[in-house]
């Protein structure tokens, strides 16, 4: 990578931000399950939905992705992985909106968009792999 680049996808601070966005997204799915599933099934939903999302997130990855370990269970083409990431992270935004947490959803979306703009080098890499 060129030392003059402004891309931040692999900067340690941005890797931490990415991790926090992922954990926050899983929390959003748990909260959505808790608020939208009635009765005792809400306990199951609050656990099962984020676990399912985490399994998708961790299982389908693009081999060699430096923003992850570089390893994967199912080698997924980069464009498909990018769609998965946008679906999982964007789905968390939709979940927040659906439960009425509009302000939180707005700020989460702003951080998410800024992160992806700054991580354009990784996005470009995913689109080419």
Short mmCIF file of C-alpha atoms in Angstrom, two decimals:
data_model
loop_
_atom_site.label_atom_id
_atom_site.label_comp_id
_atom_site.label_asym_id
_atom_site.label_seq_id
_atom_site.Cartn_x
_atom_site.Cartn_y
_atom_site.Cartn_z
CA UNK A 1 0.00 0.00 0.00
CA UNK A 2 1.24 3.46 -0.90
CA UNK A 3 2.25 5.45 2.20
CA UNK A 4 0.67 8.57 0.68
CA UNK A 5 -2.83 7.08 0.52
CA UNK A 6 -5.66 8.46 2.62
CA UNK A 7 -7.42 5.10 2.69
CA UNK A 8 -7.94 3.93 6.24
CA UNK A 9 -9.46 0.45 5.94
CA UNK A 10 -6.42 -1.29 7.44
CA UNK A 11 -5.49 1.38 9.96
CA UNK A 12 -5.65 -0.18 13.45
CA UNK A 13 -8.07 2.49 14.68
CA UNK A 14 -10.38 1.84 11.76
CA UNK A 15 -10.17 -1.90 12.36
CA UNK A 16 -11.35 -1.20 15.91
CA UNK A 17 -14.14 1.00 14.54
CA UNK A 18 -15.13 -1.78 12.14
CA UNK A 19 -15.23 -4.26 15.02
CA UNK A 20 -17.37 -1.87 17.09
CA UNK A 21 -19.76 -1.40 14.14
CA UNK A 22 -20.09 -5.18 13.86
CA UNK A 23 -20.75 -5.64 17.60
CA UNK A 24 -23.20 -2.73 17.60
CA UNK A 25 -25.04 -4.26 14.63
CA UNK A 26 -25.41 -7.56 16.49
CA UNK A 27 -26.75 -5.65 19.48
CA UNK A 28 -29.27 -3.93 17.22
CA UNK A 29 -30.51 -7.32 16.01
CA UNK A 30 -30.83 -8.55 19.60
CA UNK A 31 -32.77 -5.44 20.58
CA UNK A 32 -35.00 -5.74 17.52
CA UNK A 33 -35.77 -9.38 18.36
CA UNK A 34 -36.51 -8.45 21.96
CA UNK A 35 -38.85 -5.61 21.04
CA UNK A 36 -40.64 -7.13 18.05
CA UNK A 37 -41.14 -10.79 19.01
CA UNK A 38 -43.96 -11.24 21.51
CA UNK A 39 -44.05 -13.36 24.64
CA UNK A 40 -41.41 -15.79 25.80
CA UNK A 41 -40.06 -16.21 22.27
CA UNK A 42 -38.48 -12.78 22.63
CA UNK A 43 -35.70 -14.41 24.67
CA UNK A 44 -35.01 -16.84 21.84
CA UNK A 45 -35.16 -14.10 19.21
CA UNK A 46 -32.85 -11.80 21.15
CA UNK A 47 -30.22 -14.53 21.11
CA UNK A 48 -30.89 -16.45 17.89
CA UNK A 49 -31.06 -13.49 15.50
CA UNK A 50 -27.66 -11.96 16.37
CA UNK A 51 -26.08 -15.43 16.55
CA UNK A 52 -27.39 -16.24 13.06
CA UNK A 53 -26.09 -12.92 11.74
CA UNK A 54 -22.68 -13.49 13.35
CA UNK A 55 -22.52 -16.96 11.81
CA UNK A 56 -23.25 -15.53 8.36
CA UNK A 57 -20.72 -12.78 8.93
CA UNK A 58 -17.99 -15.14 10.06
CA UNK A 59 -18.62 -18.03 7.69
CA UNK A 60 -18.81 -16.31 4.32
CA UNK A 61 -15.68 -14.27 3.75
CA UNK A 62 -13.22 -13.48 1.00
CA UNK A 63 -9.91 -15.29 1.37
CA UNK A 64 -7.01 -12.91 1.96
CA UNK A 65 -9.13 -10.10 3.42
CA UNK A 66 -6.70 -8.16 5.62
CA UNK A 67 -9.56 -6.58 7.56
CA UNK A 68 -10.24 -10.08 8.89
CA UNK A 69 -7.92 -12.96 9.65
CA UNK A 70 -7.58 -13.66 5.93
CA UNK A 71 -9.07 -17.11 6.47
CA UNK A 72 -12.57 -18.28 5.69
CA UNK A 73 -14.84 -21.30 5.95
CA UNK A 74 -16.53 -20.59 2.62
CA UNK A 75 -14.49 -18.57 0.17
CA UNK A 76 -16.93 -15.94 -1.02
CA UNK A 77 -16.37 -13.66 -4.00
CA UNK A 78 -15.57 -10.12 -2.87
CA UNK A 79 -18.64 -8.46 -4.41
CA UNK A 80 -20.91 -10.99 -2.70
CA UNK A 81 -19.08 -10.42 0.61
CA UNK A 82 -19.54 -6.67 0.22
CA UNK A 83 -23.28 -7.20 -0.32
CA UNK A 84 -23.40 -9.38 2.79
CA UNK A 85 -21.62 -6.71 4.82
CA UNK A 86 -23.93 -3.99 3.56
CA UNK A 87 -26.96 -6.18 4.27
CA UNK A 88 -25.86 -7.01 7.83
CA UNK A 89 -24.73 -3.51 8.75
CA UNK A 90 -27.57 -1.84 6.85
CA UNK A 91 -30.04 -4.28 8.36
CA UNK A 92 -29.00 -3.08 11.78
CA UNK A 93 -29.88 0.47 10.70
CA UNK A 94 -33.27 -0.78 9.48
CA UNK A 95 -33.81 -2.63 12.77
CA UNK A 96 -33.14 0.56 14.72
CA UNK A 97 -35.62 2.46 12.59
CA UNK A 98 -38.20 -0.30 12.95
CA UNK A 99 -38.09 -0.11 16.75
CA UNK A 100 -38.33 3.67 16.65
CA UNK A 101 -34.75 4.52 17.61
CA UNK A 102 -34.57 7.12 14.86
CA UNK A 103 -31.83 9.32 16.33
CA UNK A 104 -29.56 6.36 17.05
CA UNK A 105 -30.27 5.03 13.55
CA UNK A 106 -29.34 8.38 12.03
CA UNK A 107 -25.99 8.61 13.85
CA UNK A 108 -25.20 4.95 13.19
CA UNK A 109 -25.83 5.49 9.48
CA UNK A 110 -23.58 8.55 9.43
CA UNK A 111 -20.73 6.62 11.07
CA UNK A 112 -21.33 3.66 8.75
CA UNK A 113 -21.23 5.79 5.60
CA UNK A 114 -18.14 7.71 6.73
CA UNK A 115 -16.41 4.43 7.60
CA UNK A 116 -17.13 2.98 4.15
CA UNK A 117 -15.99 6.14 2.38
CA UNK A 118 -12.71 6.04 4.28
CA UNK A 119 -12.37 2.30 3.63
CA UNK A 120 -12.64 2.72 -0.13
CA UNK A 121 -9.43 0.73 -0.65
CA UNK A 122 -10.97 -2.36 0.95
CA UNK A 123 -14.20 -1.90 -0.96
CA UNK A 124 -12.23 -1.64 -4.19
CA UNK A 125 -10.28 -4.77 -3.20
CA UNK A 126 -13.53 -6.66 -2.52
CA UNK A 127 -14.99 -5.61 -5.85
CA UNK A 128 -11.90 -6.95 -7.66
CA UNK A 129 -11.72 -10.26 -5.77
#
